[in-house]
Coordinates of C-alpha atoms and ligand atoms in Angstrom, one line a residue:
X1 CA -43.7 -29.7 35.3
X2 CA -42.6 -32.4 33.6
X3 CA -43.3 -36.1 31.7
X4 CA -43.9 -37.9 35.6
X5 CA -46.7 -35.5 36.8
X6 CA -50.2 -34.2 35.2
X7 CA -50.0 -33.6 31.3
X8 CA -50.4 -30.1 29.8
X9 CA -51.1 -29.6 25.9
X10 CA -48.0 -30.1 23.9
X11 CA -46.2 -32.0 26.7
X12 CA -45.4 -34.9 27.4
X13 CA -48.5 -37.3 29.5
X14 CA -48.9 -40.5 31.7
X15 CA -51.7 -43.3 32.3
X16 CA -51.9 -43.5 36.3
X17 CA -50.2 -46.7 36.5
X18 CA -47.0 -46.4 34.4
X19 CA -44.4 -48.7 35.7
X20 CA -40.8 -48.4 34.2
X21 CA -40.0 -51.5 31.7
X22 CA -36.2 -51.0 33.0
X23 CA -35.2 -52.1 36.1
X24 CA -33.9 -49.7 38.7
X25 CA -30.2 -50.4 38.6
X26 CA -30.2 -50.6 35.1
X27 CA -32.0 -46.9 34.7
X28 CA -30.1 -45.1 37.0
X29 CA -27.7 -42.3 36.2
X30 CA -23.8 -43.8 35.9
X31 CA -22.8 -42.0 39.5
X32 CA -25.8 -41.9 41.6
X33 CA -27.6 -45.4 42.5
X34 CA -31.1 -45.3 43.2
X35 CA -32.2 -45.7 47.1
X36 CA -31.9 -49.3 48.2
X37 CA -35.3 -49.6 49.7
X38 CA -36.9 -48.1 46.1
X39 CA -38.5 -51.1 44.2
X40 CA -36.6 -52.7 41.6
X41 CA -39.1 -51.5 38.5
X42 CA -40.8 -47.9 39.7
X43 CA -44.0 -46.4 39.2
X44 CA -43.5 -42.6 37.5
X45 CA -44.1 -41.1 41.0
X46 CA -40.8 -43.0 41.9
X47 CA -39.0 -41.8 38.9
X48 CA -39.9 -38.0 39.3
X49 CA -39.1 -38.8 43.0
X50 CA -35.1 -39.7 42.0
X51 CA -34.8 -37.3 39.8
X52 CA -35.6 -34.7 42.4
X53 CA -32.9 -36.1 44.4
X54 CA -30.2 -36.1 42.0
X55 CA -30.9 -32.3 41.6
X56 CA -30.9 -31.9 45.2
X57 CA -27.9 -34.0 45.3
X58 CA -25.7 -32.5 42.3
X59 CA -27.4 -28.7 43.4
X60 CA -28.5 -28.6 40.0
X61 CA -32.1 -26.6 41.1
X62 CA -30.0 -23.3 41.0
X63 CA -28.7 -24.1 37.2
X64 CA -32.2 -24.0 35.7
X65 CA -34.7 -21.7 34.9
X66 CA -38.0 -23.0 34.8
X67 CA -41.2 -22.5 33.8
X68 CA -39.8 -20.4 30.5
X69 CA -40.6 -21.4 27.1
X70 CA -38.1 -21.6 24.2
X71 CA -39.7 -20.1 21.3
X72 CA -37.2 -20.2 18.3
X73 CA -33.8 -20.8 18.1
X74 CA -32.2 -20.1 15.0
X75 CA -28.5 -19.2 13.9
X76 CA -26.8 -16.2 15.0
X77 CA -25.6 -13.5 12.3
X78 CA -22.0 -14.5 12.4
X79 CA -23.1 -18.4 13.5
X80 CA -20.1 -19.6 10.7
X81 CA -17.6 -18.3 12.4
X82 CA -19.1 -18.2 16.6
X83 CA -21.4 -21.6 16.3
X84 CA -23.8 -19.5 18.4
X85 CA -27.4 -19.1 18.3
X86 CA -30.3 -16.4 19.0
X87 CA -32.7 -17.8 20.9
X88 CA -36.0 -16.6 22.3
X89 CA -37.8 -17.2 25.2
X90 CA -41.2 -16.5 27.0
X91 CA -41.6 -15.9 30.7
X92 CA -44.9 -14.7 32.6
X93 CA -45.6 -13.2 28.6
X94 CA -42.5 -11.2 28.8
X95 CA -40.6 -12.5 25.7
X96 CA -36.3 -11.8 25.3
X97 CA -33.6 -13.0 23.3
X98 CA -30.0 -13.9 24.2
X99 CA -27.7 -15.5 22.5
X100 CA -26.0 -19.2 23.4
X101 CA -22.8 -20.7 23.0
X102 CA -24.4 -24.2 21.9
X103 CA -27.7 -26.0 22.2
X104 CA -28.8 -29.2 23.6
X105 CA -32.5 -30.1 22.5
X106 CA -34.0 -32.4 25.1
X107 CA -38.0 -31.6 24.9
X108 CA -38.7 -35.5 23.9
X109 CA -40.3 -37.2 21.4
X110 CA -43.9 -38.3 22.8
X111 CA -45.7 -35.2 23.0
X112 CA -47.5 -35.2 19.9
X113 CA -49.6 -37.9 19.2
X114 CA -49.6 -39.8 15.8
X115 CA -52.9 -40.5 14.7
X116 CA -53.4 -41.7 11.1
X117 CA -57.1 -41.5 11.3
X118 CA -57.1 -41.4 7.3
X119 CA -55.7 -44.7 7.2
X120 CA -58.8 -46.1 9.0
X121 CA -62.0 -46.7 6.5
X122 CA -65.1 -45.5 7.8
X123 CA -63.5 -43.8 11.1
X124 CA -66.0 -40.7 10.6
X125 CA -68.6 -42.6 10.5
X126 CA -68.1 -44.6 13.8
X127 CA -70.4 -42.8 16.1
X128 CA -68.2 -44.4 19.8
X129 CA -65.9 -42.6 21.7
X130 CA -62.2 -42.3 20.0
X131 CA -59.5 -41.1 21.7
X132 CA -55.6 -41.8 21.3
X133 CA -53.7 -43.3 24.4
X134 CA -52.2 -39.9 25.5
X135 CA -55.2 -38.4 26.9
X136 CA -56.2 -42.0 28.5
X137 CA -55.7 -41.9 32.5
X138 CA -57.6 -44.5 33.8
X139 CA -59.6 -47.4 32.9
X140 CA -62.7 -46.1 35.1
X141 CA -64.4 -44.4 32.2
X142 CA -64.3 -48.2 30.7
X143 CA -66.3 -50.3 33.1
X144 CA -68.5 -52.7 31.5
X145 CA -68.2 -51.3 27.5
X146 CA -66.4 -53.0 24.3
X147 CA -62.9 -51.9 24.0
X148 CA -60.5 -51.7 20.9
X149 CA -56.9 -50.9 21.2
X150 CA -55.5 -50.2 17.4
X151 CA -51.3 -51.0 17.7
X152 CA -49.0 -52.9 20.1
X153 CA -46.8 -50.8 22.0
X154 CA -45.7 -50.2 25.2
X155 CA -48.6 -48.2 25.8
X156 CA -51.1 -50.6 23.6
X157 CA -50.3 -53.3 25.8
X158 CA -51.0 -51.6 29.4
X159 CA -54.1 -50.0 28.3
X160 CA -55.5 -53.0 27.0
X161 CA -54.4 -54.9 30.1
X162 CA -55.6 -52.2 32.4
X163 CA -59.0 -51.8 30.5
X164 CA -59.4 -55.9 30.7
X165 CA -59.5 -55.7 34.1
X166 CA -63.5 -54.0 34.2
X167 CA -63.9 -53.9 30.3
X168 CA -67.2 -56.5 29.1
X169 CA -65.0 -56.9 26.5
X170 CA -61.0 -55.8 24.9
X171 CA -60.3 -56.6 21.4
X172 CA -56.4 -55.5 20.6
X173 CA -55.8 -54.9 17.2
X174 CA -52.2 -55.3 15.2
X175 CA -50.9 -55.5 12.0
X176 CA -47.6 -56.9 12.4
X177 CA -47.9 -58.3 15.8
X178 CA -44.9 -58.1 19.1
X179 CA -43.0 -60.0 20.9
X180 CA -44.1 -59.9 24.4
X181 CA -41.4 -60.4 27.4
X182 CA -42.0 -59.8 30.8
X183 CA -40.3 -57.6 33.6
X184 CA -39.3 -60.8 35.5
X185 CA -36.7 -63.7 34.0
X186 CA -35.8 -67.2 35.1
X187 CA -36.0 -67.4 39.2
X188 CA -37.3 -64.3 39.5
X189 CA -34.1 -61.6 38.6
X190 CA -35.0 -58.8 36.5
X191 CA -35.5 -59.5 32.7
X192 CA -33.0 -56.5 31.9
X193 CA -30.1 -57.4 34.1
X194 CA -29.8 -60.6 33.3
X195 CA -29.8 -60.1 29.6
X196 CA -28.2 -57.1 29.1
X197 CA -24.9 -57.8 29.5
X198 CA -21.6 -57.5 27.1
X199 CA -21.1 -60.9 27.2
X200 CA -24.6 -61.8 25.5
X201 CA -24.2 -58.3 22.9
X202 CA -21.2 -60.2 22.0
X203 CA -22.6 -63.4 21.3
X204 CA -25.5 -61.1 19.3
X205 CA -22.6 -59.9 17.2
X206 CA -20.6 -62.7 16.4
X207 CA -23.8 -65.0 15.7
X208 CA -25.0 -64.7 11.8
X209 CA -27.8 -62.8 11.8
X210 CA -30.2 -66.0 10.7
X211 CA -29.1 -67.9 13.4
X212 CA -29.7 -65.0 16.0
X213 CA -32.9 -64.5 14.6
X214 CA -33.4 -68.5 15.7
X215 CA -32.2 -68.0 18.9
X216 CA -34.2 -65.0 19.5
X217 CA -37.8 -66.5 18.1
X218 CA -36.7 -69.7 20.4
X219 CA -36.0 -67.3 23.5
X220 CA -39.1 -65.1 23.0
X221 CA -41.2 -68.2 22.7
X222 CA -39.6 -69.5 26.2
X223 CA -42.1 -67.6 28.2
X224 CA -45.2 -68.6 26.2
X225 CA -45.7 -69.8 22.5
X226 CA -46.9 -66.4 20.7
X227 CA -48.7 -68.1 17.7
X228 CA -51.1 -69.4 20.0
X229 CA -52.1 -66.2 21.7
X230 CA -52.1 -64.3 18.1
X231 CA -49.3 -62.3 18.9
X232 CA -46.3 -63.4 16.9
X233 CA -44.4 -60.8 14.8
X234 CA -44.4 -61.0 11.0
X235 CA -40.6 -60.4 11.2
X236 CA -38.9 -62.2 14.6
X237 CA -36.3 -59.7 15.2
X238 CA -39.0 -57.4 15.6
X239 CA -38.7 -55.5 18.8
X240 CA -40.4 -56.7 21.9
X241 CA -43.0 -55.2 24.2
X242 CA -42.6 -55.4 28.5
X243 CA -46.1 -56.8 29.9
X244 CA -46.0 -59.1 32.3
X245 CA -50.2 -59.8 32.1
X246 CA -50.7 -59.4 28.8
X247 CA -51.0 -63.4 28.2
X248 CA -52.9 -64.6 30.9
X249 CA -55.5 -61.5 29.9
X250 CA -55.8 -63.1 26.6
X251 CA -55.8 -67.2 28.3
X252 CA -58.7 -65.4 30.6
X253 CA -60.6 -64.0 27.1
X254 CA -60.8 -60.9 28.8
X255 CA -58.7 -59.9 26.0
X256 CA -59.0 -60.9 22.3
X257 CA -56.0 -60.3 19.6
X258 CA -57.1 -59.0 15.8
X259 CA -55.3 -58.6 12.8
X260 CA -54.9 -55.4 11.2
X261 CA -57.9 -52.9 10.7
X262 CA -60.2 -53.3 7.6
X263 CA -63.1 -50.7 8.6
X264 CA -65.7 -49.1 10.8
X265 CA -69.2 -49.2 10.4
X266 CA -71.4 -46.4 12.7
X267 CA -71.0 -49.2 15.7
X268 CA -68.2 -52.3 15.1
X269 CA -65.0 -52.4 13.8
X270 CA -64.1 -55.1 10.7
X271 CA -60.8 -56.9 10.8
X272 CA -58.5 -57.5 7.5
X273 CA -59.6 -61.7 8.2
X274 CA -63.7 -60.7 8.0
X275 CA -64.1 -61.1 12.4
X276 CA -66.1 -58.1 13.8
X277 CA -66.1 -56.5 17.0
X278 CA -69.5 -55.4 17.1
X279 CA -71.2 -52.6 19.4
X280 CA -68.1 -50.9 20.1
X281 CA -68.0 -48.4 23.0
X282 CA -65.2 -47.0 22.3
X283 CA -61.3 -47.1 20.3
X284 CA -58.3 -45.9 21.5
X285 CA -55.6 -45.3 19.2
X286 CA -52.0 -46.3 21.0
X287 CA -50.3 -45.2 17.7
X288 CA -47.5 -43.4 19.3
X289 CA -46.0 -40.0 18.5
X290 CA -44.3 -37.8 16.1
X291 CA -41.0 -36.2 16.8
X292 CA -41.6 -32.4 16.6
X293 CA -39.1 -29.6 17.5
X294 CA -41.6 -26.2 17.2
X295 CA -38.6 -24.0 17.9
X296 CA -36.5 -25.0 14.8
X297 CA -37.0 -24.4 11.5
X298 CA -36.3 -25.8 9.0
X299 CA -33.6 -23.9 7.7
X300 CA -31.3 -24.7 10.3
X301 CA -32.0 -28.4 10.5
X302 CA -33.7 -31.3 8.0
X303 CA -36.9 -32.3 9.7
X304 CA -38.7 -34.9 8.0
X305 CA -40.7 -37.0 10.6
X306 CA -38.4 -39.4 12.8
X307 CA -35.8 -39.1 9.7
X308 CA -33.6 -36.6 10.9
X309 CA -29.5 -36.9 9.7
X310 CA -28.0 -36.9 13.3
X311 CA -24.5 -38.6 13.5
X312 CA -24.6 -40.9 16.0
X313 CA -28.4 -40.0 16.9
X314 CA -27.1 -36.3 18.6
X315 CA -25.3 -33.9 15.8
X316 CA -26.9 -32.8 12.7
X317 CA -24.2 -34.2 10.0
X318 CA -24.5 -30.8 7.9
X319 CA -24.4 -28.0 10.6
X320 CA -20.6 -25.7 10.0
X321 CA -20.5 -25.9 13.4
X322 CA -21.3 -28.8 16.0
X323 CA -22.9 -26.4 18.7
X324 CA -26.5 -27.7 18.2
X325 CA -26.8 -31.2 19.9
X326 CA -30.3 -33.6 20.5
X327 CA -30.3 -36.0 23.5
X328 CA -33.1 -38.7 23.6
X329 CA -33.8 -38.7 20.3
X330 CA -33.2 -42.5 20.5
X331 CA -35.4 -45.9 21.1
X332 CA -32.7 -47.7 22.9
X333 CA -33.1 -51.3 23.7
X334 CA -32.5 -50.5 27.2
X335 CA -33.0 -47.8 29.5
X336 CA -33.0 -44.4 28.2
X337 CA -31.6 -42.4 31.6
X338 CA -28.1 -43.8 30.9
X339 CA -28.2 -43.3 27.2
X340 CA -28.7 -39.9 27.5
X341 CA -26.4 -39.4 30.1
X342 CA -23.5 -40.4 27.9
X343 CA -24.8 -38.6 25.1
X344 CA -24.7 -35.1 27.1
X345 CA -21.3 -36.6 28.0
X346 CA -20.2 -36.8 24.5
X347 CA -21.8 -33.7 23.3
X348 CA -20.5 -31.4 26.1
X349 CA -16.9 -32.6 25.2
X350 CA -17.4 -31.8 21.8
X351 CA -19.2 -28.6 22.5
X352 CA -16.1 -27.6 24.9
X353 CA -13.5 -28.9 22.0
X354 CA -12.1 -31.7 23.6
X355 CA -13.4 -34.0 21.3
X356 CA -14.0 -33.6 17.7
X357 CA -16.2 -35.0 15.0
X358 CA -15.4 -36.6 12.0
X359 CA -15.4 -34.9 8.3
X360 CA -19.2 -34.2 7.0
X361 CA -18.4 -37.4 4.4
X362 CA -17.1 -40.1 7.3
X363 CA -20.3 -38.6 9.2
X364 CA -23.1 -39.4 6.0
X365 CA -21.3 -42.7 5.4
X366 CA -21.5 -43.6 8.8
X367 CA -25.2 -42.9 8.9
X368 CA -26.3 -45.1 5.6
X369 CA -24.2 -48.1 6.8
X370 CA -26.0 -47.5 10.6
X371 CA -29.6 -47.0 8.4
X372 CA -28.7 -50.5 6.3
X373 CA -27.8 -52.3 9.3
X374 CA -31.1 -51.5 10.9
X375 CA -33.7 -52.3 8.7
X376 CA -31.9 -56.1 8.5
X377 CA -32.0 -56.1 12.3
X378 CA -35.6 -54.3 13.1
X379 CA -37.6 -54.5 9.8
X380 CA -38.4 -50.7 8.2
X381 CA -41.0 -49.1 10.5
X382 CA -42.0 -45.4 11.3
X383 CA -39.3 -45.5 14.5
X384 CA -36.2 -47.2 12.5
X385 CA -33.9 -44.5 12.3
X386 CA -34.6 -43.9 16.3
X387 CA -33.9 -47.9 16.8
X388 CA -30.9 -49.0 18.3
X389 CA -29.2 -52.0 20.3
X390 CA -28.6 -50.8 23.6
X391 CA -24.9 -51.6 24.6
X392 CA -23.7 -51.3 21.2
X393 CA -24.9 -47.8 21.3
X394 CA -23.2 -46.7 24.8
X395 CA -20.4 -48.5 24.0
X396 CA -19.6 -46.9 20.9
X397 CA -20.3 -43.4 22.7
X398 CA -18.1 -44.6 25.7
X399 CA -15.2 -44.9 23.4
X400 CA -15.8 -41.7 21.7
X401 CA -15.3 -40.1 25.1
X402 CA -12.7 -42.4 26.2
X403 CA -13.8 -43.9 29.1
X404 CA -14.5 -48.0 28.3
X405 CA -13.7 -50.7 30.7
X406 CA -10.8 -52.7 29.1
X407 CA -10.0 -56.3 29.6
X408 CA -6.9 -55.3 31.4
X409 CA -9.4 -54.9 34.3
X410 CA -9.4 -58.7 34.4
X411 CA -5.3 -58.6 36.0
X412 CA -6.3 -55.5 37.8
X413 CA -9.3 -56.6 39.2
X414 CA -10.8 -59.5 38.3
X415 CA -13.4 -59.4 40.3
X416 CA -14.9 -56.2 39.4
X417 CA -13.9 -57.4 35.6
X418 CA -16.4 -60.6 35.9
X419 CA -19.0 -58.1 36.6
X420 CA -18.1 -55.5 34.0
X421 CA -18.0 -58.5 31.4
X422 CA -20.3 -61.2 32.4
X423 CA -22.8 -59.3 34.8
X424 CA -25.6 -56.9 33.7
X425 CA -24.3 -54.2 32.3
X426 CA -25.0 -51.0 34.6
X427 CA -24.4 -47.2 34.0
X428 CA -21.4 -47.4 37.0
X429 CA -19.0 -48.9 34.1
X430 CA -18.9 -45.7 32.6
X431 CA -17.5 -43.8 35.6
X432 CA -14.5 -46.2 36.2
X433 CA -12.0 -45.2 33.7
X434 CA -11.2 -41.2 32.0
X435 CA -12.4 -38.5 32.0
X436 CA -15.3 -38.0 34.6
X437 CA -14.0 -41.0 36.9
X438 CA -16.3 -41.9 40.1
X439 CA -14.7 -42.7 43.1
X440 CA -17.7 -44.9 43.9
X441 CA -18.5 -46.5 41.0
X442 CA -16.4 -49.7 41.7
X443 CA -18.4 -49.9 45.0
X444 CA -21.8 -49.7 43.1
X445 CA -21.1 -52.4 40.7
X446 CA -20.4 -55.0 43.8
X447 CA -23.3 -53.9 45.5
X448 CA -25.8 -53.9 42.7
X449 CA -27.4 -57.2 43.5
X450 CA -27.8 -56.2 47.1
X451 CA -29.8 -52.8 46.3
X452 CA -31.9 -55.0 44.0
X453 CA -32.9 -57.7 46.3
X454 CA -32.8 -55.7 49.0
X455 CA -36.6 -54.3 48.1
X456 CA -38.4 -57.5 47.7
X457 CA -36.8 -59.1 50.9
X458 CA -39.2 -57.5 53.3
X459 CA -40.1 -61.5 55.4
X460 CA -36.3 -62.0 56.9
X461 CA -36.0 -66.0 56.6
X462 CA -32.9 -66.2 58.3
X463 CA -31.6 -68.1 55.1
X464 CA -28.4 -66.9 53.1
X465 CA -30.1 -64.6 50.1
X466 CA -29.6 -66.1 46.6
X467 CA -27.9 -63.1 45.2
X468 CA -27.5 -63.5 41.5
X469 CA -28.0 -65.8 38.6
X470 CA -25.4 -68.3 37.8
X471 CA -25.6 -69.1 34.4
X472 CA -22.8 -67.0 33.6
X473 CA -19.8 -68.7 36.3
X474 CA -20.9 -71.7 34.6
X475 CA -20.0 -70.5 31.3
X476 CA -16.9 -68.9 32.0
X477 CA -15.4 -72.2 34.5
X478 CA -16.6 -74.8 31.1
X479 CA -14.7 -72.4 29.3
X480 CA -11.7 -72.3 31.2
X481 CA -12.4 -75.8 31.9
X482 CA -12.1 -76.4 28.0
X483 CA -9.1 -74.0 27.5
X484 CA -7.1 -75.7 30.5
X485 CA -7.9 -79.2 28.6
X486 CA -6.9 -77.6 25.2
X487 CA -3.4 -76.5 26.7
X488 CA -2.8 -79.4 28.7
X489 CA -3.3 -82.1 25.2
X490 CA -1.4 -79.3 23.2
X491 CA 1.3 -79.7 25.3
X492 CA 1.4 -83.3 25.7
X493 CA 1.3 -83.4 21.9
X494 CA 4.2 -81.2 21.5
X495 CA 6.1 -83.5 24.3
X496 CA 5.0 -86.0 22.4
X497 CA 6.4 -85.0 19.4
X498 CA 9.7 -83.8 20.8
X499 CA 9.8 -87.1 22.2
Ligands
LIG501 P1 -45.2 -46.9 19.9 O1 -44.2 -47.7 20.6 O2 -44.8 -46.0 18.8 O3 -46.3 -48.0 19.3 C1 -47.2 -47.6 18.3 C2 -48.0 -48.8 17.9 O4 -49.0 -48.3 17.0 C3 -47.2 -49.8 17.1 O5 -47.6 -51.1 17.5 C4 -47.6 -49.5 15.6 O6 -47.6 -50.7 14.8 C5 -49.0 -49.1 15.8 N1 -49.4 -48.3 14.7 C6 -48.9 -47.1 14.3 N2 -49.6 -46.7 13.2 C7 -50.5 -47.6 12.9 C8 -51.5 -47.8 11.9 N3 -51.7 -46.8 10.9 N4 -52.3 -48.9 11.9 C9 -52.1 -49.8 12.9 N5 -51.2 -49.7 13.9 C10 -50.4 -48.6 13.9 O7 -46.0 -46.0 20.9 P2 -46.4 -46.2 22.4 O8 -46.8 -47.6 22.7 O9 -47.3 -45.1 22.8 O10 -45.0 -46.0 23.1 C11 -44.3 -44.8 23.1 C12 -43.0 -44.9 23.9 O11 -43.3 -44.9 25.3 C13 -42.2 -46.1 23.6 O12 -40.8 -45.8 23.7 C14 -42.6 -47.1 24.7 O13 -41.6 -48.0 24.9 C15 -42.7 -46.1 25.8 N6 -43.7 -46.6 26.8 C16 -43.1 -47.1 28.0 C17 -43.9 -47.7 28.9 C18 -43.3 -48.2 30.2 O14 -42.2 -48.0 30.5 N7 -44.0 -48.9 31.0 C19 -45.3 -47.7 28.7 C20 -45.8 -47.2 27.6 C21 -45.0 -46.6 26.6 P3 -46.3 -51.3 14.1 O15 -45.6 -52.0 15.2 O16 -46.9 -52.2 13.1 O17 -45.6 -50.1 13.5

């Protein structure tokens, strides 16, 4: 059983109509594209559907016991000198403990909800129906009552969407406000592959962080202008949410943005600006989750909400031993499959010794300048220290392990190199150099376009398909344009002056 199908307590759980917020190509492990005729963003079923096939595919079914729970893991006697670990399962109510080499934790960090209710004045006395968005399903049980949705997240934002749809009324309340993007960019192309790309995380980095703040309010605001719909962020590098009917909910009324929460009488909710949502029905808290890890303790490892010390978001900095590794313990801004593909990639090599990790010092500094440089990009929030810029992150990982594209690829191959720099920037990359090396990986980066068109292309118009965006040839043939011009008065000059 797992996050895609029917929740069980202390798991993981799903509203009916989750939709990834990454596009297919983007999400996909690094050296098995998804199926061409899957749609470019899936619904769970689709995911859980992939997965299945890479296991099938990779034979991975016969490597893992299921249906066992992990009870404790905690250090083995002689765990200084071995790194290992006694760890004890349940099966059918027959419990045993054996003892592993290393550990990767990987049970995810949305199975417990987070919901403040003390923070909310007068809660216990509202007499509706409160419930927080993991247990919510479908909007059925909504049809014709007055809805609040308190926060605006991922899941805030579908819920209220979904609910909108049959609701008499939605009111969605936020204290700091989002950003609000949608799935599908300029002409159509998915948002993610046309802005994820090296080329655009360099221009991030080499931008002062003002100005990239500038660009990013002005971007955000392309789409729609978010002080007019109530949505804009108190602090615009704040992350953004996917929703691609969010707005046009809120132009139709059917959805109506709040400020924060002031209190709740027996029947209405009162807003921080004096409004009231009055006869409420019902509120459902889209607060989010707590990290929680109810096999350690501890002793072994620093647990102190989403603040645990992990170098580079996957080793504890102050274990003696680097045999205990967490993958997915991350917000990404991108898709998480890839992510945590490289970080098994990088842990594994560790694990096995063919990579090692810094001194315990390097490890802490590099984790306060990494916590400093986050709360002036994202603003300090409950989720910071899981916060990170997508390709930054992989590409910091990728060189760890030694297997980043260089720009030699550009005299090699420059056609695969104006994809690796100036197209999106898909898992593939990571399996064309090194250790780990996919024979097909060059193949899936000159096809990508195809598999995501090929979905939506169902009417044949007999027309040649418009594959990609342009934007980027432009920018490279000004540039050369410019260099060539450069060179060309450079050189006259220095006739000139030989002259
Ligand atoms: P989330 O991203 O943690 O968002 C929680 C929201 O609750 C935030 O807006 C937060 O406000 C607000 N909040 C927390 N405490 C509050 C308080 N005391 N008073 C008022 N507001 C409060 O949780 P989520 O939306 O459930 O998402 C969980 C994860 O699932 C995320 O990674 C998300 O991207 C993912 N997800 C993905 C999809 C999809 O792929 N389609 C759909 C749903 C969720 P602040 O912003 O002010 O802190």
């Amino acid at each position: 059983m797992s996050i895609w199908e029917n929740p069980e307590e202390g798991r993981g759980s799903l509203y009916n109509s989750v939709i990834t917020n990454t596009s297919k190509e983007m999400m996909s492990f690094s050296d098995f594209p998804m199926p061409e005729d899957f749609p470019t963003y899936l619904h769970h079923t689709k995911v859980l559907e992939y997965i299945c096939l890479y296991a099938q595919n990779f034979n991975l079914l016969n490597y893992i016991t299921f249906q066992t729970e992990v009870c404790s893991v905690q250090k083995h006697s002689d765990f200084s000198t071995t790194g290992q670990w006694d760890i004890v399962t349940e099966k059918n109510g027959n419990r045993k403990k054996d003892v592993f080499d290393a550990i990767l934790v990987c049970n995810g960090h949305f199975t417990e909800p987070y919901l403040p209710l003390d923070c909310f004045k007068g809660i216990h006395d509202y007499k509706g129906r409160i419930i927080h968005s993991r247990t919510y399903k479908t909007s059925e049980d909504y049809r014709g009552k007055t809805v609040l949705v308190v926060g605006i997240g991922n899941s805030a934002g579908d819920i209220a969407v979904e609910i909108s749809h049959i609701a008499k009324q939605v009111f969605l309340s936020t204290r700091e406000g989002s950003w609000v993007i949608s799935r599908i960019s300029h002409r159509g192309f998915p948002l993610d592959m046309v802005i994820s790309r090296r080329s655009t995380m360099w221009f991030k980095n080499v931008l002062p962080q003002k100005l990239a703040a500038k660009f990013i309010e002005k971007k955000m605001n392309g789409w729609f202008n978010h002080e007019n719909y109530g949505l804009e962020p108190n602090n615009s590098l704040k992350i953004p949410i996917v929703n691609d009917y969010l707005p046009s909910q809120i132009l139709h009324g059917a959805i109506k943005i709040k400020p924060n929460l002031q209190r709740f009488t027996e029947t209405s909710a009162i807003f921080e600006d004096g409004t009231v949502a009055e006869n409420l029905d019902a509120v459902i808290f889209a607060t989010g989750y707590n990290s929680v890890f109810p096999f350690l303790d501890n002793g072994t490892i620093k647990l102190d909400e989403n603040n645990i010390p992990l170098y580079k978001h996957v080793f504890p900095v102050h274990l003696e031993k680097p045999t205990l590794a967490f993958l997915g313990l991350i917000q990404p801004l991108g898709p998480i499959i890839p992510t945590v593909e490289l970080q098994a990639r990088w842990a594994t090599g560790i694990i096995k010794g063919n990579i090692h990790l810094p001194p315990h010092r390097t490890m802490e500094n590099y984790n306060r300048k990494s916590i400093e440089s986050k709360i002036r990009w994202f603003g300090n929030s409950r989720h910071l220290p899981l916060q990170t810029h997508y390709i930054d992150y992989i590409n910091e990982l990728s060189e760890e392990i030694g297997i980043s594209p260089n720009l030699s690829l550009f005299i090699t191959d420059p056609k695969l190199a104006w994809q690796v720099f100036f197209g999106p920037c898909t898992p593939y990359q990571f399996r064309l150099f090194g250790h780990g090396k996919w024979q097909g990986a060059r193949k899936a980066i000159l096809t990508q376009w195809d598999r995501t068109l090929k979905p939506t292309r169902t009417r044949n118009l007999h027309k040649s398909p418009e594959r990609r965006p342009r934007f980027h040839y432009c920018i490279l043939l000004s540039f050369i344009a410019v260099m060539a011009g450069v060179m060309f008065c450079s050189q006259c000059i220095s006739k000139a002056d030989y002259l």
